[in-house]
Coordinates of C-alpha atoms and ligand atoms in Angstrom, one line a residue:
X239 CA 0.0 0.0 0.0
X240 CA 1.3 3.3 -1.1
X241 CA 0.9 6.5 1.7
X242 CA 0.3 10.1 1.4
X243 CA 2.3 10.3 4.1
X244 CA 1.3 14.5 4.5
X245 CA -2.5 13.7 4.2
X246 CA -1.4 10.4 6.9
X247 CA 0.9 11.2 8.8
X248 CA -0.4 9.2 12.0
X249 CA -1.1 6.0 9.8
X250 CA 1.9 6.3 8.3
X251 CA 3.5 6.1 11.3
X252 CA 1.9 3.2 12.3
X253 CA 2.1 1.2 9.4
X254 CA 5.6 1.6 9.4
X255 CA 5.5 0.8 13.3
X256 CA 4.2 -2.6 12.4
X257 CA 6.7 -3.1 9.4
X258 CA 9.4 -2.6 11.7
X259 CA 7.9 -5.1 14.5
X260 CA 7.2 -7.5 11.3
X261 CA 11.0 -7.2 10.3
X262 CA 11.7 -7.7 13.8
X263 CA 9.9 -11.0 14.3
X264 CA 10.9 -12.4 11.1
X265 CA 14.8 -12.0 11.6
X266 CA 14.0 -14.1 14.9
X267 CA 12.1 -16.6 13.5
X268 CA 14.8 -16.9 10.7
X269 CA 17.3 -17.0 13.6
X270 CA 15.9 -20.5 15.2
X271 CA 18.4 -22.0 13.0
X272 CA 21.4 -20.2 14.1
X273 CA 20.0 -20.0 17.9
X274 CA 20.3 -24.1 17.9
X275 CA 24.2 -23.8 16.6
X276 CA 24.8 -21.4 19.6
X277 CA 22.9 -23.3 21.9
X278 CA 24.4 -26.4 21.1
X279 CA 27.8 -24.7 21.5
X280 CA 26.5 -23.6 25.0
X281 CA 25.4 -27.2 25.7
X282 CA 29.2 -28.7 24.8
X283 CA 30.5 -26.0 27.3
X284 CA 28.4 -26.9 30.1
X285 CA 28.9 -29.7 33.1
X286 CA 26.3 -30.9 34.9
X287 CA 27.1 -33.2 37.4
X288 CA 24.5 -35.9 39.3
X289 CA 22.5 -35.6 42.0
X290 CA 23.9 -37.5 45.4
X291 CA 20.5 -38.6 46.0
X292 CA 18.8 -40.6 44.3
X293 CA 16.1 -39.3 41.7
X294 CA 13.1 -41.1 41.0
X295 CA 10.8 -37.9 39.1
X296 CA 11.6 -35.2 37.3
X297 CA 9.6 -31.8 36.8
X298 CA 10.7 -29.0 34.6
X299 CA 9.0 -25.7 35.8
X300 CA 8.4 -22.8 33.3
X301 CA 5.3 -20.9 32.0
X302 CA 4.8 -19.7 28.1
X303 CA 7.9 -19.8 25.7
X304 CA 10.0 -21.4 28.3
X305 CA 7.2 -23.9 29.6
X306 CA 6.4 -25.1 25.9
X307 CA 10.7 -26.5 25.6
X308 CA 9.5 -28.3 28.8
X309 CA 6.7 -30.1 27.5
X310 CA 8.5 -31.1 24.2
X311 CA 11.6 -32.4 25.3
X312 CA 9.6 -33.8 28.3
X313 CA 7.8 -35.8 25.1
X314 CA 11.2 -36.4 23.4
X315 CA 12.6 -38.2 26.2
X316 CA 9.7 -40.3 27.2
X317 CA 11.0 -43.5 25.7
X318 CA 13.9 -43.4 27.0
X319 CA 13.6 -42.0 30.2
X320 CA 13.7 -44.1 33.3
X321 CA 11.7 -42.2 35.7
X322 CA 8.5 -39.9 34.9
X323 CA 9.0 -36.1 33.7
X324 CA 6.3 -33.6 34.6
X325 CA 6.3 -30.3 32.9
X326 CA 4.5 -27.7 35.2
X327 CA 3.0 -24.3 34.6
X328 CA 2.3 -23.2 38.1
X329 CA 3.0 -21.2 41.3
X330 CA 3.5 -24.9 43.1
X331 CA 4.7 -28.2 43.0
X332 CA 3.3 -31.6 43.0
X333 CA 3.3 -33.1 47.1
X334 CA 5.2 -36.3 45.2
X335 CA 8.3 -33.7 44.9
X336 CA 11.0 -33.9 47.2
X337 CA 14.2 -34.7 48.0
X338 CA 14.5 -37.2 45.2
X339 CA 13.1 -34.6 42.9
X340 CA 15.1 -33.3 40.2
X341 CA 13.3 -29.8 39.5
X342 CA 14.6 -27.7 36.5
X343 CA 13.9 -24.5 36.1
X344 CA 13.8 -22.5 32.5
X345 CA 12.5 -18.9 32.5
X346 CA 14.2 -17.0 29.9
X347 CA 13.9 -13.5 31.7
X348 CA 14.8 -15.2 34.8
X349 CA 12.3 -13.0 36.2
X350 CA 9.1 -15.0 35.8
X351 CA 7.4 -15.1 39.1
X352 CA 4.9 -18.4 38.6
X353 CA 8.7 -20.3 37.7
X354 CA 10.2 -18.6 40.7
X355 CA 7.7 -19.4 43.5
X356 CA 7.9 -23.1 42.2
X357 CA 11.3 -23.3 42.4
X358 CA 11.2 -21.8 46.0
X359 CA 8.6 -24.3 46.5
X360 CA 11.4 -27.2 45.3
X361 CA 14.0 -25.7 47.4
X362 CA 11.5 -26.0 50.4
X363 CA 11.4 -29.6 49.2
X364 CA 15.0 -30.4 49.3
X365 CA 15.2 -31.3 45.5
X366 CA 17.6 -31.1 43.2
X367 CA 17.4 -27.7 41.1
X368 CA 19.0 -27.0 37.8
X369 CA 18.3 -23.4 36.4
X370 CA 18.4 -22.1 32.6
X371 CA 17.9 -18.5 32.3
X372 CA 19.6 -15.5 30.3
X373 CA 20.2 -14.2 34.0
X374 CA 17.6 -12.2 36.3
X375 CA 16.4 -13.2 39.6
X376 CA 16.3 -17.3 38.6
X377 CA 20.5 -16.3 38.4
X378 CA 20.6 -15.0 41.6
X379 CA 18.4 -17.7 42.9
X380 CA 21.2 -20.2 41.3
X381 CA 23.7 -18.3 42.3
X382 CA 23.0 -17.5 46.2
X383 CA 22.0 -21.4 47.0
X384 CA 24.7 -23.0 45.1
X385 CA 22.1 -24.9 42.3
X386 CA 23.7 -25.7 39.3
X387 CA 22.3 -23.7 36.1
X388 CA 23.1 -22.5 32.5
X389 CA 23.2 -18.6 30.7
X390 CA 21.5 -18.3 27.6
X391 CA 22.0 -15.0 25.7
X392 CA 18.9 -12.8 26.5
X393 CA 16.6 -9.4 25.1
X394 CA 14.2 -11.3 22.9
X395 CA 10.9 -12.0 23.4
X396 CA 10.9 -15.6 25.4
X397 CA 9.0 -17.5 22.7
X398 CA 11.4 -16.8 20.0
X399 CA 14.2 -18.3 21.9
X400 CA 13.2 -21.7 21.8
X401 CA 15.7 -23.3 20.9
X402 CA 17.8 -22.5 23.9
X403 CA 15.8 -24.1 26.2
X404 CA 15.2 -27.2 23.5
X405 CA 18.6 -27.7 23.7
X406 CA 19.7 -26.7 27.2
X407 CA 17.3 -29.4 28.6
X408 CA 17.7 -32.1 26.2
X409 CA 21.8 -31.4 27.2
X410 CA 20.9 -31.8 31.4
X411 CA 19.2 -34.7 30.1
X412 CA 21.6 -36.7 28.3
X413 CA 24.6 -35.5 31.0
X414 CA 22.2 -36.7 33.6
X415 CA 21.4 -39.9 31.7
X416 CA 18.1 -39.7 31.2
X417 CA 17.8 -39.0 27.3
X418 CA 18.8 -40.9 24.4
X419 CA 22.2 -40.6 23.4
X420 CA 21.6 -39.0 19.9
X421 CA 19.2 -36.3 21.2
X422 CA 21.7 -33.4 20.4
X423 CA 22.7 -35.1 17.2
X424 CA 19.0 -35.2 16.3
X425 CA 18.4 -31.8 17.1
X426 CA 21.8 -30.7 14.8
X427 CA 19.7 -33.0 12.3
X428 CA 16.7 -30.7 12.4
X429 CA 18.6 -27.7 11.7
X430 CA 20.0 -29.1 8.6
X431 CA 16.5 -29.8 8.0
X432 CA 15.0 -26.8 8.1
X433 CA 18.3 -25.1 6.3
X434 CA 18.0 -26.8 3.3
X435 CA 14.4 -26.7 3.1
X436 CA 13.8 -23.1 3.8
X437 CA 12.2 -21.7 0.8
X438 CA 9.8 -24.4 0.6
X439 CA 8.7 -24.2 4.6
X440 CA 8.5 -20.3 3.9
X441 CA 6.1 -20.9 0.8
X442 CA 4.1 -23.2 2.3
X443 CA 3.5 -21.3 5.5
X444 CA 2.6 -18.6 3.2
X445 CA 0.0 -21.0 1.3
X446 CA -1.4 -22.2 4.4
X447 CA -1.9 -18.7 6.7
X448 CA -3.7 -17.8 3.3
X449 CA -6.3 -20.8 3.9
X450 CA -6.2 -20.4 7.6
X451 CA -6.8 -16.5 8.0
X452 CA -9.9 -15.3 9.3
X453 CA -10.7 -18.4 11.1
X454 CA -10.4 -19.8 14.4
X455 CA -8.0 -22.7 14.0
X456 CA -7.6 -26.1 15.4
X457 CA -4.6 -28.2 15.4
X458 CA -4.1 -31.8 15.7
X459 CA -1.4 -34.0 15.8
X460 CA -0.6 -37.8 17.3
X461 CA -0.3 -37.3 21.2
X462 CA 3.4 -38.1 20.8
X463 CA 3.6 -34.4 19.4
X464 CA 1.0 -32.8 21.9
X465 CA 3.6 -30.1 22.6
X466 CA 3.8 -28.7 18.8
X467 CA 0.5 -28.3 18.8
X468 CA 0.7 -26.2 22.0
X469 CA 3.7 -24.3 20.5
X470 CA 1.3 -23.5 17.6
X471 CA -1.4 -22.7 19.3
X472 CA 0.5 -20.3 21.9
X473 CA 2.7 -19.1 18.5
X474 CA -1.1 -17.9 17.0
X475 CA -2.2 -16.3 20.1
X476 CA 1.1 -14.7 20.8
X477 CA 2.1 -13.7 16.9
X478 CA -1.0 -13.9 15.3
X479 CA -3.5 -12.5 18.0
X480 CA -5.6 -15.1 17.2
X481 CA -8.0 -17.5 19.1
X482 CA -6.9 -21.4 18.4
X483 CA -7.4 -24.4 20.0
X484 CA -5.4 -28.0 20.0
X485 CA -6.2 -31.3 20.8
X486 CA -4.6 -34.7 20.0
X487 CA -5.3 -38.2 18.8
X488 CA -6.6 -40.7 19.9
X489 CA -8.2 -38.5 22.5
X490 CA -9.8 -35.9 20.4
X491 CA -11.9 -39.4 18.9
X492 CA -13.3 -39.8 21.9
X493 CA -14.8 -36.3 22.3
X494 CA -13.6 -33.4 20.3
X495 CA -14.9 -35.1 16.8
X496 CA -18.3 -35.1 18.3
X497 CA -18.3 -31.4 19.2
X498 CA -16.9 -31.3 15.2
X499 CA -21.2 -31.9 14.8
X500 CA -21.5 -28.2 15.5
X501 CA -18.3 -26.9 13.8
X502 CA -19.2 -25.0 10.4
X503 CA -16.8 -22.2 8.5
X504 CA -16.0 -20.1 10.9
X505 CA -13.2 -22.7 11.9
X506 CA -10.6 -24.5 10.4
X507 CA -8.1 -27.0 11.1
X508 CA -4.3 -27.6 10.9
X509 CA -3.8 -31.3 10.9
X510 CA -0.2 -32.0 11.7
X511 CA 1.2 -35.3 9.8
X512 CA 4.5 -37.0 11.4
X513 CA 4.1 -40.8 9.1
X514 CA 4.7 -41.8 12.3
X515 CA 1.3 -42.6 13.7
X516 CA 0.6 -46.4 15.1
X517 CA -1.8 -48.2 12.1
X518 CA -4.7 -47.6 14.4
X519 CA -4.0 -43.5 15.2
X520 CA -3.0 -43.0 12.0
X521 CA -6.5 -44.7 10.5
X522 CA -8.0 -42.3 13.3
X523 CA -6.2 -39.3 11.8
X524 CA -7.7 -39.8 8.7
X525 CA -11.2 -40.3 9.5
X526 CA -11.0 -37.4 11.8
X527 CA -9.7 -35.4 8.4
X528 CA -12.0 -36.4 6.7
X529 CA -15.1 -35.8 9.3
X530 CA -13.6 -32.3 9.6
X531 CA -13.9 -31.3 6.6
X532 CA -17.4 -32.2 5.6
X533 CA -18.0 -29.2 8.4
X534 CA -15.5 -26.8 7.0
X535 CA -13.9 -26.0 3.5
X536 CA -10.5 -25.5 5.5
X537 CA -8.3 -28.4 6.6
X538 CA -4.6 -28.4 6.1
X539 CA -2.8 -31.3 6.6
X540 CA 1.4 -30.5 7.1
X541 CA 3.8 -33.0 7.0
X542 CA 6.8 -33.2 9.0
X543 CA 9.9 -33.8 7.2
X544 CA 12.5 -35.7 9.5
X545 CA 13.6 -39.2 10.8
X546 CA 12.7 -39.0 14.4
X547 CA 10.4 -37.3 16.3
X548 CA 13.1 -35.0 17.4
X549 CA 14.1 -34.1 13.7
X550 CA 10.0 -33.7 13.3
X551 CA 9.8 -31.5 15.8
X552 CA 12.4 -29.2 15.3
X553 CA 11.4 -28.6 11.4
X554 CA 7.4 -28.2 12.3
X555 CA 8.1 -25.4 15.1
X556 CA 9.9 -23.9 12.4
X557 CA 7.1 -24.1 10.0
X558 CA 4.2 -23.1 12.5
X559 CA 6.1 -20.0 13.4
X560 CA 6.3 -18.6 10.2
X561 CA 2.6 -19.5 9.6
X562 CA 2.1 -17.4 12.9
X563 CA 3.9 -14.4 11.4
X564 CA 2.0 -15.1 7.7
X565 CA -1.1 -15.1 9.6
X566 CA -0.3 -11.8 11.8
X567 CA 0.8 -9.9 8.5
X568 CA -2.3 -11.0 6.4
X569 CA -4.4 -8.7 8.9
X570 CA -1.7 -6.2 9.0
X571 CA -1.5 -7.5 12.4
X572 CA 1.6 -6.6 15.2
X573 CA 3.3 -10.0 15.8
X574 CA 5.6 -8.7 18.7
X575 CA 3.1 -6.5 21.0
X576 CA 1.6 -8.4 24.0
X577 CA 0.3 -5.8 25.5
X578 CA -2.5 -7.9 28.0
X579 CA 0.4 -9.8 29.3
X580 CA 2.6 -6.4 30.2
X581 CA -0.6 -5.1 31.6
X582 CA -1.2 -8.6 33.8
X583 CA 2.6 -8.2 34.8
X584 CA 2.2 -4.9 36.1
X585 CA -1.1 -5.3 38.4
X586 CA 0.5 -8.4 40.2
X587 CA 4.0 -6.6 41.0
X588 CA 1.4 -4.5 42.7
X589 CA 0.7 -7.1 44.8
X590 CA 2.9 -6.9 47.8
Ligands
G6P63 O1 10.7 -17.4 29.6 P1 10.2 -16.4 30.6 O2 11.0 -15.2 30.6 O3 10.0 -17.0 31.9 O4 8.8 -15.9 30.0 C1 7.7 -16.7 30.0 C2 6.5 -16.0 29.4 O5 6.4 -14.8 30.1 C3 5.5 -13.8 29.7 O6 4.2 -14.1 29.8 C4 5.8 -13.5 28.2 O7 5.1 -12.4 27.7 C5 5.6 -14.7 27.5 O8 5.8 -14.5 26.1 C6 6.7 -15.7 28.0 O9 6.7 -16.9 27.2

């Protein structure tokens, strides 16, 4: 669109506003790729050693951009993993945590008080705490009672440094021994991934935002990949300022498909393919594509490119977040403001 900027000036200024937040969000979605080389050079200098007790859970505290790395590797590692991992997005902890609890804690500010209180609540616990942060208070928290932790650069909005915490837990994980032994090499795998295939994940995240836009979507995947379609969801709420809900299968069969009776066109969904559905889920995922769409004329199905579900994972984020940013500028939309959540920030500090 062309302004007259002296008959404009103010929606000039605003456009161009949103331009600049738009350039902004795209370099750091473009940057995921160099984020996981730096992160992974982080990860090679950084020792963790083991617990003297004896852990039998682990639980991995952080809310938003940092909770979401939680819940994925939390899913990465579940085959592997010999004792259960709990993702948490709260003020508290479970009553099973304690002193054979290994409790890590990712905020990216540092400075996330829901992350905080939990990990005051671990230390009250006598667990084991492991810290990643870019510094803030979750440093000096570290820092002052001797926990372990790692520094991630910082000064980005949380969820577009995802990698960092992707890789800085999948790295306590295998030092710790609780991860596969290739998960780094899968991640490095993932990059390569999406590097070589970044003009076609750029085009079609362009082609689908274009089918998505102006509805509320849904997004499905196989419950092994529950935590992308979180990412996407909280990617379209945060980027695109968009409503969006998720669900997985087999569960949303048993439920969700039945609510799909009253779904029409002002929804449509984003069905995520991984080929690496069980015979039975992935039979399930089809049915529930096609049921979908005799409601609504839009259902996308995306396909992972990859070998594991680590390789997946890593080139659908990438994928989903430029749809999030395609989506935000097809409404001319400002994919960096959050506004509500400054606002939320600002009333609790006033709490005392
Ligand atoms: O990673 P943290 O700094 O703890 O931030 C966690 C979350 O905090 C706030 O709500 C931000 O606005 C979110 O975008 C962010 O993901």
């Amino acid at each position: 669109m062309r302004l007259e900027s002296k008959k404009f000036p103010l929606l000039e200024k605003a456009l161009l506003y949103l331009q600049t937040s738009k350039s902004i969000m795209e370099k750091l979605i473009q940057e995921f790729s160099s984020n996981i080389s730096e992160a992974l050079k982080i990860a090679a200098g950084a020792t963790f050693t083991k617990p003297t007790q004896e852990i039998r859970n682990i639980v991995i505290c952080g809310m938003g951009g940092s909770g979401i790395g939680g819940r994925i590797v939390a899913q990465w590692v579940q085959n592997t993993c010999s004792v259960p991992v709990l993702s948490v997005q709260d003020y508290s902890l479970p009553a099973f945590v304690n002193k054979h609890s290994l409790v890590i804690g990712s905020s990216y500010s540092g400075n996330t008080e829901e992350t905080l209180f939990a990990l005051e609540d671990a230390k009250s616990k006598g667990a084991t705490i492991i810290g990643i942060c870019s510094g803030g208070s979750l440093a000096e928290f570290c820092k002052t009672h001797g926990y372990q932790y790692v520094v991630v650069p910082g000064g980005n909005p949380p969820r577009t440094a995802l990698a960092f915490s992707l890789v800085q837990l999948s790295n306590i994980f295998l030092q710790l021994g609780y991860a596969q032994s290739t998960i780094l090499d899968e991640i490095s795998n993932g990059k390569n991934l999406i590097d070589s295939n970044q003009a076609a994940i750029k085009s079609e995240a362009m082609r689908v935002a274009h089918e998505l836009q102006k509805r509320t979507v849904a997004v499905y995947a196989g419950s092994e990949y529950e935590g992308i379609t979180i990412r996407a969801k909280q990617q379209f709420n945060e980027n695109s300022k968009e409503l969006c809900w998720q669900h997985v299968i087999p569960e949303m069969n048993h439920n969700e498909l039945v609510g799909w009776g009253g779904g029409d066109k002002r929804y449509a969904c984003l069905f995520i393919q991984t080929n690496d559905l069980s015979m039975r889920n992935q039979k399930r995922f089809d049915i529930s594509v096609e049921r979908t769409k005799s409601k609504t004329d839009k259902v996308e199905v995306i396909s992972a490119k990859g070998a594991t579900p680590v390789e997946k994972s890593i080139y659908l984020i990438h994928l989903i977040d430029w749809i999030s940013l395609y989506l935000s500028d097809l409404k001319h939309g400002d994919p960096i403001e959050i506004e509500i959540i400054d606002y939320l920030k600002a009333e609790l500090s006033k709490i005392k």
